[in-house]
mmCIF file of C-alpha atoms in Angstrom:
data_model
loop_
_atom_site.group_PDB
_atom_site.id
_atom_site.type_symbol
_atom_site.label_atom_id
_atom_site.label_comp_id
_atom_site.label_asym_id
_atom_site.label_seq_id
_atom_site.Cartn_x
_atom_site.Cartn_y
_atom_site.Cartn_z
ATOM 1 C CA UNK A 1 20.473 -49.234 -14.927
ATOM 2 C CA UNK A 2 17.972 -50.683 -17.360
ATOM 3 C CA UNK A 3 18.203 -50.060 -21.095
ATOM 4 C CA UNK A 4 15.487 -47.845 -22.575
ATOM 5 C CA UNK A 5 13.696 -49.560 -25.457
ATOM 6 C CA UNK A 6 11.194 -48.292 -28.006
ATOM 7 C CA UNK A 7 8.069 -50.433 -28.315
ATOM 8 C CA UNK A 8 5.571 -48.096 -29.968
ATOM 9 C CA UNK A 9 5.636 -45.427 -32.679
ATOM 10 C CA UNK A 10 2.973 -42.955 -33.792
ATOM 11 C CA UNK A 11 2.892 -39.958 -36.109
ATOM 12 C CA UNK A 12 0.787 -37.707 -38.267
ATOM 13 C CA UNK A 13 2.714 -35.474 -40.646
ATOM 14 C CA UNK A 14 2.649 -33.662 -43.991
ATOM 15 C CA UNK A 15 3.635 -36.973 -45.621
ATOM 16 C CA UNK A 16 0.970 -39.197 -44.059
ATOM 17 C CA UNK A 17 -1.460 -39.833 -41.245
ATOM 18 C CA UNK A 18 0.656 -42.518 -39.576
ATOM 19 C CA UNK A 19 4.221 -43.777 -39.223
ATOM 20 C CA UNK A 20 4.096 -46.169 -42.179
ATOM 21 C CA UNK A 21 2.979 -43.565 -44.731
ATOM 22 C CA UNK A 22 5.358 -40.957 -43.322
ATOM 23 C CA UNK A 23 8.312 -43.350 -43.540
ATOM 24 C CA UNK A 24 7.300 -44.362 -47.063
ATOM 25 C CA UNK A 25 7.181 -40.701 -48.090
ATOM 26 C CA UNK A 26 10.597 -39.999 -46.583
ATOM 27 C CA UNK A 27 12.175 -42.979 -48.338
ATOM 28 C CA UNK A 28 10.681 -41.826 -51.638
ATOM 29 C CA UNK A 29 12.002 -38.285 -51.117
ATOM 30 C CA UNK A 30 8.504 -36.920 -51.544
ATOM 31 C CA UNK A 31 7.651 -33.338 -50.534
ATOM 32 C CA UNK A 32 4.755 -32.532 -48.214
ATOM 33 C CA UNK A 33 4.858 -28.802 -48.960
ATOM 34 C CA UNK A 34 1.933 -27.165 -50.749
ATOM 35 C CA UNK A 35 0.215 -23.815 -51.188
ATOM 36 C CA UNK A 36 -1.972 -22.599 -48.324
ATOM 37 C CA UNK A 37 -5.507 -22.158 -49.630
ATOM 38 C CA UNK A 38 -6.928 -20.262 -46.611
ATOM 39 C CA UNK A 39 -8.375 -16.833 -47.407
ATOM 40 C CA UNK A 40 -6.274 -15.091 -44.747
ATOM 41 C CA UNK A 41 -3.089 -15.624 -46.790
ATOM 42 C CA UNK A 42 -4.143 -13.003 -49.332
ATOM 43 C CA UNK A 43 -6.003 -10.861 -46.788
ATOM 44 C CA UNK A 44 -2.825 -10.361 -44.751
ATOM 45 C CA UNK A 45 -0.682 -10.035 -47.891
ATOM 46 C CA UNK A 46 1.766 -12.549 -46.466
ATOM 47 C CA UNK A 47 5.088 -12.864 -48.289
ATOM 48 C CA UNK A 48 4.989 -16.644 -47.782
ATOM 49 C CA UNK A 49 2.017 -18.579 -49.125
ATOM 50 C CA UNK A 50 3.214 -22.183 -48.644
ATOM 51 C CA UNK A 51 3.548 -24.631 -45.776
ATOM 52 C CA UNK A 52 3.939 -28.337 -45.038
ATOM 53 C CA UNK A 53 0.337 -29.057 -44.054
ATOM 54 C CA UNK A 54 -0.982 -32.294 -42.616
ATOM 55 C CA UNK A 55 -1.633 -35.022 -45.167
ATOM 56 C CA UNK A 56 -4.673 -36.197 -43.188
ATOM 57 C CA UNK A 57 -6.938 -33.627 -41.526
ATOM 58 C CA UNK A 58 -7.484 -34.432 -37.827
ATOM 59 C CA UNK A 59 -11.223 -33.892 -38.318
ATOM 60 C CA UNK A 60 -11.214 -37.022 -40.501
ATOM 61 C CA UNK A 61 -9.735 -39.065 -37.652
ATOM 62 C CA UNK A 62 -11.273 -37.700 -34.455
ATOM 63 C CA UNK A 63 -14.913 -37.577 -33.488
ATOM 64 C CA UNK A 64 -16.472 -34.192 -34.198
ATOM 65 C CA UNK A 65 -17.247 -33.378 -30.552
ATOM 66 C CA UNK A 66 -13.744 -34.413 -29.518
ATOM 67 C CA UNK A 67 -12.063 -32.336 -32.212
ATOM 68 C CA UNK A 68 -13.999 -29.193 -31.277
ATOM 69 C CA UNK A 69 -12.669 -29.311 -27.715
ATOM 70 C CA UNK A 70 -9.020 -29.552 -28.769
ATOM 71 C CA UNK A 71 -6.618 -27.125 -30.374
ATOM 72 C CA UNK A 72 -5.035 -28.492 -33.547
ATOM 73 C CA UNK A 73 -1.726 -29.198 -31.765
ATOM 74 C CA UNK A 74 -3.650 -31.212 -29.153
ATOM 75 C CA UNK A 75 -5.485 -33.078 -31.890
ATOM 76 C CA UNK A 76 -2.289 -34.252 -33.577
ATOM 77 C CA UNK A 77 -0.769 -35.261 -30.240
ATOM 78 C CA UNK A 78 -3.758 -37.474 -29.426
ATOM 79 C CA UNK A 79 -3.740 -39.060 -32.889
ATOM 80 C CA UNK A 80 -0.035 -39.903 -32.754
ATOM 81 C CA UNK A 81 -0.227 -41.107 -29.138
ATOM 82 C CA UNK A 82 -3.111 -43.467 -29.911
ATOM 83 C CA UNK A 83 -1.142 -45.018 -32.769
ATOM 84 C CA UNK A 84 1.980 -45.410 -30.615
ATOM 85 C CA UNK A 85 0.020 -46.961 -27.730
ATOM 86 C CA UNK A 86 -1.684 -49.452 -30.021
ATOM 87 C CA UNK A 87 1.606 -50.216 -31.765
ATOM 88 C CA UNK A 88 3.163 -50.992 -28.377
ATOM 89 C CA UNK A 89 0.384 -53.485 -27.596
ATOM 90 C CA UNK A 90 -0.414 -52.004 -24.206
ATOM 91 C CA UNK A 91 -4.138 -52.824 -24.331
ATOM 92 C CA UNK A 92 -6.693 -50.911 -22.322
ATOM 93 C CA UNK A 93 -5.152 -48.167 -20.163
ATOM 94 C CA UNK A 94 -4.336 -49.568 -16.737
ATOM 95 C CA UNK A 95 -4.420 -53.212 -17.847
ATOM 96 C CA UNK A 96 -0.702 -53.723 -18.588
ATOM 97 C CA UNK A 97 1.126 -50.854 -16.905
ATOM 98 C CA UNK A 98 0.037 -49.400 -13.569
ATOM 99 C CA UNK A 99 -1.037 -45.747 -13.864
ATOM 100 C CA UNK A 100 1.427 -44.841 -11.094
ATOM 101 C CA UNK A 101 4.248 -46.245 -13.268
ATOM 102 C CA UNK A 102 3.148 -44.494 -16.478
ATOM 103 C CA UNK A 103 4.349 -40.999 -17.428
ATOM 104 C CA UNK A 104 3.770 -38.635 -20.336
ATOM 105 C CA UNK A 105 6.231 -36.111 -21.751
ATOM 106 C CA UNK A 106 4.991 -34.216 -24.827
ATOM 107 C CA UNK A 107 6.721 -31.009 -25.865
ATOM 108 C CA UNK A 108 5.656 -28.151 -28.125
ATOM 109 C CA UNK A 109 7.387 -25.040 -29.320
ATOM 110 C CA UNK A 110 4.419 -22.674 -29.530
ATOM 111 C CA UNK A 111 1.313 -24.513 -28.368
ATOM 112 C CA UNK A 112 -2.236 -23.399 -29.097
ATOM 113 C CA UNK A 113 -1.529 -20.418 -31.337
ATOM 114 C CA UNK A 114 -4.435 -21.235 -33.645
ATOM 115 C CA UNK A 115 -6.866 -21.093 -30.715
ATOM 116 C CA UNK A 116 -5.351 -17.900 -29.301
ATOM 117 C CA UNK A 117 -5.487 -15.995 -32.580
ATOM 118 C CA UNK A 118 -8.893 -17.341 -33.585
ATOM 119 C CA UNK A 119 -10.447 -16.443 -30.245
ATOM 120 C CA UNK A 120 -8.892 -12.977 -30.419
ATOM 121 C CA UNK A 121 -10.646 -12.438 -33.758
ATOM 122 C CA UNK A 122 -13.913 -13.655 -32.222
ATOM 123 C CA UNK A 123 -13.609 -11.255 -29.287
ATOM 124 C CA UNK A 124 -12.770 -8.339 -31.582
ATOM 125 C CA UNK A 125 -15.888 -8.938 -33.670
ATOM 126 C CA UNK A 126 -18.369 -10.276 -31.110
ATOM 127 C CA UNK A 127 -17.211 -9.233 -27.654
ATOM 128 C CA UNK A 128 -16.116 -11.142 -24.556
ATOM 129 C CA UNK A 129 -19.232 -13.307 -24.332
ATOM 130 C CA UNK A 130 -18.413 -14.939 -27.651
ATOM 131 C CA UNK A 131 -15.043 -16.255 -26.411
ATOM 132 C CA UNK A 132 -15.061 -20.015 -25.819
ATOM 133 C CA UNK A 133 -14.812 -21.184 -22.186
ATOM 134 C CA UNK A 134 -12.371 -23.819 -23.501
ATOM 135 C CA UNK A 135 -9.925 -21.173 -24.719
ATOM 136 C CA UNK A 136 -7.346 -21.573 -21.928
ATOM 137 C CA UNK A 137 -7.060 -25.395 -21.937
ATOM 138 C CA UNK A 138 -6.896 -25.244 -25.733
ATOM 139 C CA UNK A 139 -4.130 -22.647 -25.941
ATOM 140 C CA UNK A 140 -1.878 -23.649 -23.029
ATOM 141 C CA UNK A 141 1.439 -25.221 -24.139
ATOM 142 C CA UNK A 142 0.987 -28.162 -21.761
ATOM 143 C CA UNK A 143 -2.345 -28.959 -23.419
ATOM 144 C CA UNK A 144 -1.030 -31.730 -25.713
ATOM 145 C CA UNK A 145 0.743 -33.470 -22.819
ATOM 146 C CA UNK A 146 -2.232 -33.021 -20.499
ATOM 147 C CA UNK A 147 -4.716 -34.525 -22.956
ATOM 148 C CA UNK A 148 -2.440 -37.487 -23.691
ATOM 149 C CA UNK A 149 -2.053 -38.020 -19.949
ATOM 150 C CA UNK A 150 -5.822 -37.989 -19.484
ATOM 151 C CA UNK A 151 -6.319 -40.336 -22.433
ATOM 152 C CA UNK A 152 -4.098 -43.050 -20.968
ATOM 153 C CA UNK A 153 -4.461 -42.386 -17.244
ATOM 154 C CA UNK A 154 -0.900 -41.345 -16.496
ATOM 155 C CA UNK A 155 -0.353 -40.723 -12.767
ATOM 156 C CA UNK A 156 3.441 -40.829 -12.547
ATOM 157 C CA UNK A 157 3.783 -37.391 -14.127
ATOM 158 C CA UNK A 158 2.747 -35.354 -17.151
ATOM 159 C CA UNK A 159 5.402 -32.969 -18.437
ATOM 160 C CA UNK A 160 5.601 -30.468 -21.283
ATOM 161 C CA UNK A 161 9.076 -29.208 -22.220
ATOM 162 C CA UNK A 162 8.932 -26.008 -24.237
ATOM 163 C CA UNK A 163 12.325 -25.474 -25.833
ATOM 164 C CA UNK A 164 11.429 -24.204 -29.303
ATOM 165 C CA UNK A 165 12.416 -26.584 -32.107
ATOM 166 C CA UNK A 166 14.187 -28.938 -29.683
ATOM 167 C CA UNK A 167 11.015 -29.579 -27.649
ATOM 168 C CA UNK A 168 10.089 -32.986 -29.084
ATOM 169 C CA UNK A 169 13.628 -34.311 -28.722
ATOM 170 C CA UNK A 170 13.909 -32.907 -25.203
ATOM 171 C CA UNK A 171 10.703 -34.766 -24.312
ATOM 172 C CA UNK A 172 12.358 -38.023 -25.363
ATOM 173 C CA UNK A 173 15.460 -37.134 -23.354
ATOM 174 C CA UNK A 174 13.305 -36.374 -20.322
ATOM 175 C CA UNK A 175 11.571 -39.744 -20.710
ATOM 176 C CA UNK A 176 14.962 -41.493 -20.925
ATOM 177 C CA UNK A 177 16.035 -39.941 -17.636
ATOM 178 C CA UNK A 178 12.822 -40.998 -15.864
ATOM 179 C CA UNK A 179 13.178 -44.573 -17.072
ATOM 180 C CA UNK A 180 16.869 -44.749 -16.214
ATOM 181 C CA UNK A 181 16.052 -43.539 -12.699
ATOM 182 C CA UNK A 182 13.426 -46.318 -12.379
ATOM 183 C CA UNK A 183 10.761 -43.739 -11.576
ATOM 184 C CA UNK A 184 8.427 -45.331 -14.135
ATOM 185 C CA UNK A 185 8.081 -48.399 -16.363
ATOM 186 C CA UNK A 186 6.581 -46.738 -19.450
ATOM 187 C CA UNK A 187 6.659 -43.215 -20.895
ATOM 188 C CA UNK A 188 4.613 -41.833 -23.786
ATOM 189 C CA UNK A 189 6.890 -39.133 -25.187
ATOM 190 C CA UNK A 190 7.299 -36.879 -28.189
ATOM 191 C CA UNK A 191 6.246 -33.563 -29.643
ATOM 192 C CA UNK A 192 3.305 -31.825 -31.317
ATOM 193 C CA UNK A 193 2.923 -28.603 -33.271
ATOM 194 C CA UNK A 194 0.246 -27.037 -35.470
ATOM 195 C CA UNK A 195 0.511 -23.283 -35.894
ATOM 196 C CA UNK A 196 0.111 -22.613 -39.611
ATOM 197 C CA UNK A 197 -1.648 -19.279 -39.227
ATOM 198 C CA UNK A 198 -0.920 -15.630 -39.967
ATOM 199 C CA UNK A 199 1.171 -14.357 -37.050
ATOM 200 C CA UNK A 200 3.742 -17.191 -36.900
ATOM 201 C CA UNK A 201 4.178 -17.064 -40.679
ATOM 202 C CA UNK A 202 4.524 -13.286 -40.668
ATOM 203 C CA UNK A 203 6.908 -13.328 -37.708
ATOM 204 C CA UNK A 204 9.244 -15.912 -39.190
ATOM 205 C CA UNK A 205 9.148 -14.141 -42.562
ATOM 206 C CA UNK A 206 9.952 -10.789 -40.974
ATOM 207 C CA UNK A 207 13.042 -12.223 -39.293
ATOM 208 C CA UNK A 208 14.075 -13.639 -42.694
ATOM 209 C CA UNK A 209 14.289 -17.221 -41.475
ATOM 210 C CA UNK A 210 11.586 -18.524 -43.825
ATOM 211 C CA UNK A 211 11.678 -19.343 -47.521
ATOM 212 C CA UNK A 212 9.629 -16.758 -49.469
ATOM 213 C CA UNK A 213 10.981 -17.494 -52.951
ATOM 214 C CA UNK A 214 9.026 -20.638 -53.885
ATOM 215 C CA UNK A 215 5.371 -19.651 -53.572
ATOM 216 C CA UNK A 216 4.794 -20.908 -57.124
ATOM 217 C CA UNK A 217 6.959 -24.005 -56.674
ATOM 218 C CA UNK A 218 6.246 -25.240 -53.128
ATOM 219 C CA UNK A 219 7.590 -28.777 -53.516
ATOM 220 C CA UNK A 220 11.106 -27.459 -54.091
ATOM 221 C CA UNK A 221 11.099 -24.802 -51.362
ATOM 222 C CA UNK A 222 12.739 -26.719 -48.504
ATOM 223 C CA UNK A 223 16.348 -27.448 -49.535
ATOM 224 C CA UNK A 224 18.556 -28.510 -46.608
ATOM 225 C CA UNK A 225 22.296 -28.411 -47.332
ATOM 226 C CA UNK A 226 21.663 -27.230 -50.929
ATOM 227 C CA UNK A 227 23.616 -24.248 -52.197
ATOM 228 C CA UNK A 228 20.356 -22.549 -53.234
ATOM 229 C CA UNK A 229 18.583 -22.852 -49.857
ATOM 230 C CA UNK A 230 17.125 -19.618 -48.481
ATOM 231 C CA UNK A 231 15.004 -20.483 -45.444
ATOM 232 C CA UNK A 232 12.758 -23.064 -43.851
ATOM 233 C CA UNK A 233 9.159 -24.021 -44.609
ATOM 234 C CA UNK A 234 6.718 -24.139 -41.699
ATOM 235 C CA UNK A 235 5.130 -27.535 -41.074
ATOM 236 C CA UNK A 236 2.735 -29.205 -38.645
ATOM 237 C CA UNK A 237 2.353 -32.638 -37.119
ATOM 238 C CA UNK A 238 3.236 -34.888 -34.200
ATOM 239 C CA UNK A 239 5.535 -37.774 -33.375
ATOM 240 C CA UNK A 240 5.185 -40.026 -30.342
ATOM 241 C CA UNK A 241 7.220 -42.945 -29.002
ATOM 242 C CA UNK A 242 6.355 -45.433 -26.288
ATOM 243 C CA UNK A 243 9.528 -45.976 -24.282
ATOM 244 C CA UNK A 244 9.949 -48.702 -21.650
ATOM 245 C CA UNK A 245 12.480 -50.103 -19.259
ATOM 246 C CA UNK A 246 13.926 -53.121 -21.055
ATOM 247 C CA UNK A 247 13.023 -55.492 -18.202
ATOM 248 C CA UNK A 248 9.404 -54.382 -18.203
ATOM 249 C CA UNK A 249 9.124 -54.750 -21.985
ATOM 250 C CA UNK A 250 10.714 -58.212 -21.870
ATOM 251 C CA UNK A 251 8.438 -59.383 -19.066
ATOM 252 C CA UNK A 252 5.339 -58.555 -21.096
ATOM 253 C CA UNK A 253 6.749 -59.945 -24.343
ATOM 254 C CA UNK A 254 6.749 -56.617 -26.177
ATOM 255 C CA UNK A 255 8.258 -56.176 -29.646
ATOM 256 C CA UNK A 256 11.304 -53.920 -29.433
ATOM 257 C CA UNK A 257 12.071 -51.686 -32.432
ATOM 258 C CA UNK A 258 15.326 -50.310 -31.069
ATOM 259 C CA UNK A 259 16.893 -48.570 -28.105
ATOM 260 C CA UNK A 260 17.153 -44.962 -27.104
ATOM 261 C CA UNK A 261 20.682 -45.679 -25.958
ATOM 262 C CA UNK A 262 21.796 -42.234 -24.865
ATOM 263 C CA UNK A 263 20.880 -38.562 -24.749
ATOM 264 C CA UNK A 264 22.777 -35.302 -24.669
ATOM 265 C CA UNK A 265 21.590 -31.771 -23.972
ATOM 266 C CA UNK A 266 23.381 -28.430 -23.889
ATOM 267 C CA UNK A 267 22.839 -24.702 -24.336
ATOM 268 C CA UNK A 268 24.770 -22.288 -26.535
ATOM 269 C CA UNK A 269 24.460 -19.191 -24.316
ATOM 270 C CA UNK A 270 25.206 -17.285 -27.527
ATOM 271 C CA UNK A 271 22.120 -15.642 -29.113
ATOM 272 C CA UNK A 272 18.341 -15.859 -28.834
ATOM 273 C CA UNK A 273 17.903 -17.070 -32.435
ATOM 274 C CA UNK A 274 21.296 -17.525 -34.106
ATOM 275 C CA UNK A 275 23.283 -20.723 -33.470
ATOM 276 C CA UNK A 276 26.869 -20.544 -32.274
ATOM 277 C CA UNK A 277 28.837 -20.470 -35.569
ATOM 278 C CA UNK A 278 31.543 -22.636 -33.990
ATOM 279 C CA UNK A 279 28.971 -25.344 -33.260
ATOM 280 C CA UNK A 280 30.460 -25.964 -29.818
ATOM 281 C CA UNK A 281 27.138 -26.305 -27.966
ATOM 282 C CA UNK A 282 25.728 -28.646 -30.586
ATOM 283 C CA UNK A 283 28.927 -30.711 -30.510
ATOM 284 C CA UNK A 284 28.729 -30.957 -26.706
ATOM 285 C CA UNK A 285 25.209 -32.375 -26.952
ATOM 286 C CA UNK A 286 26.360 -34.991 -29.469
ATOM 287 C CA UNK A 287 29.358 -35.931 -27.326
ATOM 288 C CA UNK A 288 27.110 -36.276 -24.284
ATOM 289 C CA UNK A 289 24.743 -38.563 -26.210
ATOM 290 C CA UNK A 290 27.686 -40.806 -27.091
ATOM 291 C CA UNK A 291 28.924 -40.827 -23.498
ATOM 292 C CA UNK A 292 25.564 -41.750 -21.983
ATOM 293 C CA UNK A 293 25.094 -44.447 -24.644
ATOM 294 C CA UNK A 294 28.555 -45.904 -24.100
ATOM 295 C CA UNK A 295 29.419 -45.352 -27.773
ATOM 296 C CA UNK A 296 32.476 -44.083 -29.603
ATOM 297 C CA UNK A 297 32.252 -41.641 -32.519
ATOM 298 C CA UNK A 298 33.238 -44.480 -34.843
ATOM 299 C CA UNK A 299 30.056 -46.353 -33.849
ATOM 300 C CA UNK A 300 27.811 -43.656 -35.356
ATOM 301 C CA UNK A 301 27.157 -44.547 -38.977
ATOM 302 C CA UNK A 302 24.357 -42.056 -39.569
ATOM 303 C CA UNK A 303 23.287 -38.609 -38.382
ATOM 304 C CA UNK A 304 19.700 -37.505 -38.922
ATOM 305 C CA UNK A 305 20.278 -33.767 -39.083
ATOM 306 C CA UNK A 306 18.220 -30.872 -37.771
ATOM 307 C CA UNK A 307 19.184 -28.928 -40.943
ATOM 308 C CA UNK A 308 16.272 -26.563 -41.503
ATOM 309 C CA UNK A 309 17.347 -25.137 -44.893
ATOM 310 C CA UNK A 310 18.680 -21.853 -43.529
ATOM 311 C CA UNK A 311 21.985 -20.538 -44.929
ATOM 312 C CA UNK A 312 23.751 -20.288 -41.547
ATOM 313 C CA UNK A 313 22.214 -23.142 -39.558
ATOM 314 C CA UNK A 314 22.911 -25.994 -41.991
ATOM 315 C CA UNK A 315 26.617 -25.234 -42.286
ATOM 316 C CA UNK A 316 26.927 -24.747 -38.526
ATOM 317 C CA UNK A 317 25.481 -28.192 -37.908
ATOM 318 C CA UNK A 318 27.903 -29.766 -40.387
ATOM 319 C CA UNK A 319 30.751 -28.126 -38.475
ATOM 320 C CA UNK A 320 29.475 -29.543 -35.186
ATOM 321 C CA UNK A 321 29.064 -33.048 -36.645
ATOM 322 C CA UNK A 322 32.648 -33.049 -37.875
ATOM 323 C CA UNK A 323 33.802 -31.752 -34.502
ATOM 324 C CA UNK A 324 31.950 -34.316 -32.365
ATOM 325 C CA UNK A 325 31.646 -37.372 -34.642
ATOM 326 C CA UNK A 326 34.052 -36.979 -37.547
ATOM 327 C CA UNK A 327 33.836 -37.123 -41.333
ATOM 328 C CA UNK A 328 32.521 -40.692 -41.641
ATOM 329 C CA UNK A 329 28.766 -40.544 -40.796
ATOM 330 C CA UNK A 330 26.186 -40.575 -43.587
ATOM 331 C CA UNK A 331 23.791 -37.645 -43.214
ATOM 332 C CA UNK A 332 20.212 -36.920 -44.173
ATOM 333 C CA UNK A 333 17.850 -34.000 -43.515
ATOM 334 C CA UNK A 334 14.112 -34.891 -43.343
ATOM 335 C CA UNK A 335 12.953 -31.276 -43.466
ATOM 336 C CA UNK A 336 13.406 -31.314 -47.231
ATOM 337 C CA UNK A 337 10.287 -33.516 -47.258
ATOM 338 C CA UNK A 338 8.527 -32.638 -44.007
ATOM 339 C CA UNK A 339 9.185 -28.932 -43.700
ATOM 340 C CA UNK A 340 9.988 -27.723 -40.191
ATOM 341 C CA UNK A 341 7.569 -29.123 -37.617
ATOM 342 C CA UNK A 342 9.042 -26.898 -34.875
ATOM 343 C CA UNK A 343 8.323 -28.538 -31.500
ATOM 344 C CA UNK A 344 7.388 -31.831 -33.167
ATOM 345 C CA UNK A 345 10.467 -31.996 -35.394
ATOM 346 C CA UNK A 346 12.796 -33.788 -32.980
ATOM 347 C CA UNK A 347 10.247 -36.490 -32.197
ATOM 348 C CA UNK A 348 9.218 -37.189 -35.805
ATOM 349 C CA UNK A 349 12.833 -37.144 -36.959
ATOM 350 C CA UNK A 350 13.814 -39.305 -33.992
ATOM 351 C CA UNK A 351 11.385 -41.907 -35.327
ATOM 352 C CA UNK A 352 13.111 -41.655 -38.717
ATOM 353 C CA UNK A 353 16.541 -42.159 -37.128
ATOM 354 C CA UNK A 354 15.300 -45.217 -35.237
ATOM 355 C CA UNK A 355 13.733 -46.713 -38.366
ATOM 356 C CA UNK A 356 16.931 -46.118 -40.338
ATOM 357 C CA UNK A 357 18.786 -48.309 -37.831
ATOM 358 C CA UNK A 358 16.016 -50.906 -37.655
ATOM 359 C CA UNK A 359 15.476 -51.189 -41.420
ATOM 360 C CA UNK A 360 19.019 -50.511 -42.623
ATOM 361 C CA UNK A 361 18.107 -47.676 -44.967
ATOM 362 C CA UNK A 362 18.619 -43.901 -44.919
ATOM 363 C CA UNK A 363 16.057 -41.591 -46.596
ATOM 364 C CA UNK A 364 17.309 -39.066 -49.145
ATOM 365 C CA UNK A 365 17.406 -35.344 -48.513
ATOM 366 C CA UNK A 366 14.738 -33.925 -50.818
ATOM 367 C CA UNK A 367 15.704 -31.087 -53.169
ATOM 368 C CA UNK A 368 19.433 -31.512 -52.594
ATOM 369 C CA UNK A 369 20.695 -30.780 -56.110
ATOM 370 C CA UNK A 370 23.991 -29.050 -55.351
ATOM 371 C CA UNK A 371 25.607 -29.741 -51.975
ATOM 372 C CA UNK A 372 26.972 -26.612 -50.313
ATOM 373 C CA UNK A 373 30.762 -27.062 -50.486
ATOM 374 C CA UNK A 374 31.064 -25.858 -46.884
ATOM 375 C CA UNK A 375 29.182 -28.958 -45.649
ATOM 376 C CA UNK A 376 32.065 -31.325 -46.503
ATOM 377 C CA UNK A 377 30.133 -34.466 -45.489
ATOM 378 C CA UNK A 378 28.330 -37.334 -47.215
ATOM 379 C CA UNK A 379 24.644 -36.368 -47.452
ATOM 380 C CA UNK A 380 22.172 -38.827 -49.012
ATOM 381 C CA UNK A 381 20.381 -37.313 -52.012
ATOM 382 C CA UNK A 382 18.305 -38.597 -54.898
ATOM 383 C CA UNK A 383 17.493 -42.095 -53.650
ATOM 384 C CA UNK A 384 17.400 -43.811 -50.279
ATOM 385 C CA UNK A 385 20.628 -45.605 -49.408
ATOM 386 C CA UNK A 386 20.763 -49.111 -47.989
ATOM 387 C CA UNK A 387 23.323 -49.446 -45.207
ATOM 388 C CA UNK A 388 24.164 -51.554 -42.173
ATOM 389 C CA UNK A 389 23.809 -49.457 -39.055
ATOM 390 C CA UNK A 390 24.391 -50.260 -35.410
ATOM 391 C CA UNK A 391 23.868 -46.714 -34.157
ATOM 392 C CA UNK A 392 22.526 -43.373 -35.387
ATOM 393 C CA UNK A 393 22.292 -39.900 -33.941
ATOM 394 C CA UNK A 394 19.365 -37.489 -34.199
ATOM 395 C CA UNK A 395 20.053 -33.748 -33.821
ATOM 396 C CA UNK A 396 17.563 -31.108 -32.687
ATOM 397 C CA UNK A 397 18.306 -27.450 -32.043
ATOM 398 C CA UNK A 398 16.018 -24.586 -31.044
ATOM 399 C CA UNK A 399 15.830 -20.820 -30.686
ATOM 400 C CA UNK A 400 17.303 -19.865 -27.344
ATOM 401 C CA UNK A 401 20.316 -22.077 -27.944
ATOM 402 C CA UNK A 402 18.690 -25.382 -26.958
ATOM 403 C CA UNK A 403 20.587 -28.439 -28.235
ATOM 404 C CA UNK A 404 19.499 -32.069 -27.963
ATOM 405 C CA UNK A 405 21.128 -35.166 -29.450
ATOM 406 C CA UNK A 406 19.617 -38.640 -29.230
ATOM 407 C CA UNK A 407 21.542 -41.868 -29.857
ATOM 408 C CA UNK A 408 19.551 -44.814 -31.213
ATOM 409 C CA UNK A 409 20.825 -48.380 -31.504
ATOM 410 C CA UNK A 410 19.398 -51.657 -32.695
ATOM 411 C CA UNK A 411 17.155 -53.581 -30.309
#
């Protein structure tokens, strides 16, 4: 079976409007978290008033007519996909890869929540006739994938995994399987999320998963692996990769940035929101990623962790890493800088894991001042660390017990 190579990368995040600025922000340990200035924050009396909002507003990138027809999560998906496609050098759609050999897999955890809630307010105040006829295609969770598929003329399949915070990573795993099966030559894959609005913030706060203690100090709110962490910070954005069969990429002379060497998925079957404290499901996903990549635990020099900054989840992941990989990998947790991008997290952080291998440098975990003694692993803090890596693992876990691990190696 052909290797799966990465030829294109695209992103828009709280750290920057593209991959380069996002990567620069991660390496600098910069925070993308800020206070939400929208009037509804005070109107709803929300206990959390901060979020990791996009560094570049989609309305500054997209044409006005185009932006009005897309939910915010669809907007970020299109922006990231366009960057990835251009980065891959695929030219005009249909000119390099046949539409029947091109697929799209873009996941989301929630989908068009902004559209749904906004249109509900419109109906409450103005009646049914005021509701937009574009409401359904804007709110449906497959909207980001569908619009990316339309943009590039994908006819081999357009898929939209919805597996909470593992959605973006599961999209990449799905793409890997399609390419390994020789169903397609190219897949545009990743995740998108943009739901910084009242109900999601209130819901997460009510279940006590979200940080509510840093409204006056937003930059220090997200603290993965730190002893003082007390919940995640909601973020928004998108990450997209262009993945190809190695033979197809070589035949067209594409630049390869690395390989998605293996994937592993599992389910906890434990609790709808809480992770298995033994970390067995997460460890199984990591072990499966190694097996499908043909790697040994000793080959993994770096783990890009899911670590959301919750008291239970971060320690549980450390347990699973030690169980599946050992004590030797160097860890980092991008959510200290990015916040939690939910369905986009696995894709954006997958890009970071790939770049760490390609560039030989691991970003620091922002706001890690005092490592929780229960973690018992080497976590990069303070400054980025230069290393020589041949392989890295990216972890993504989601409500419902979804676990995905992706193994990246050098090209």
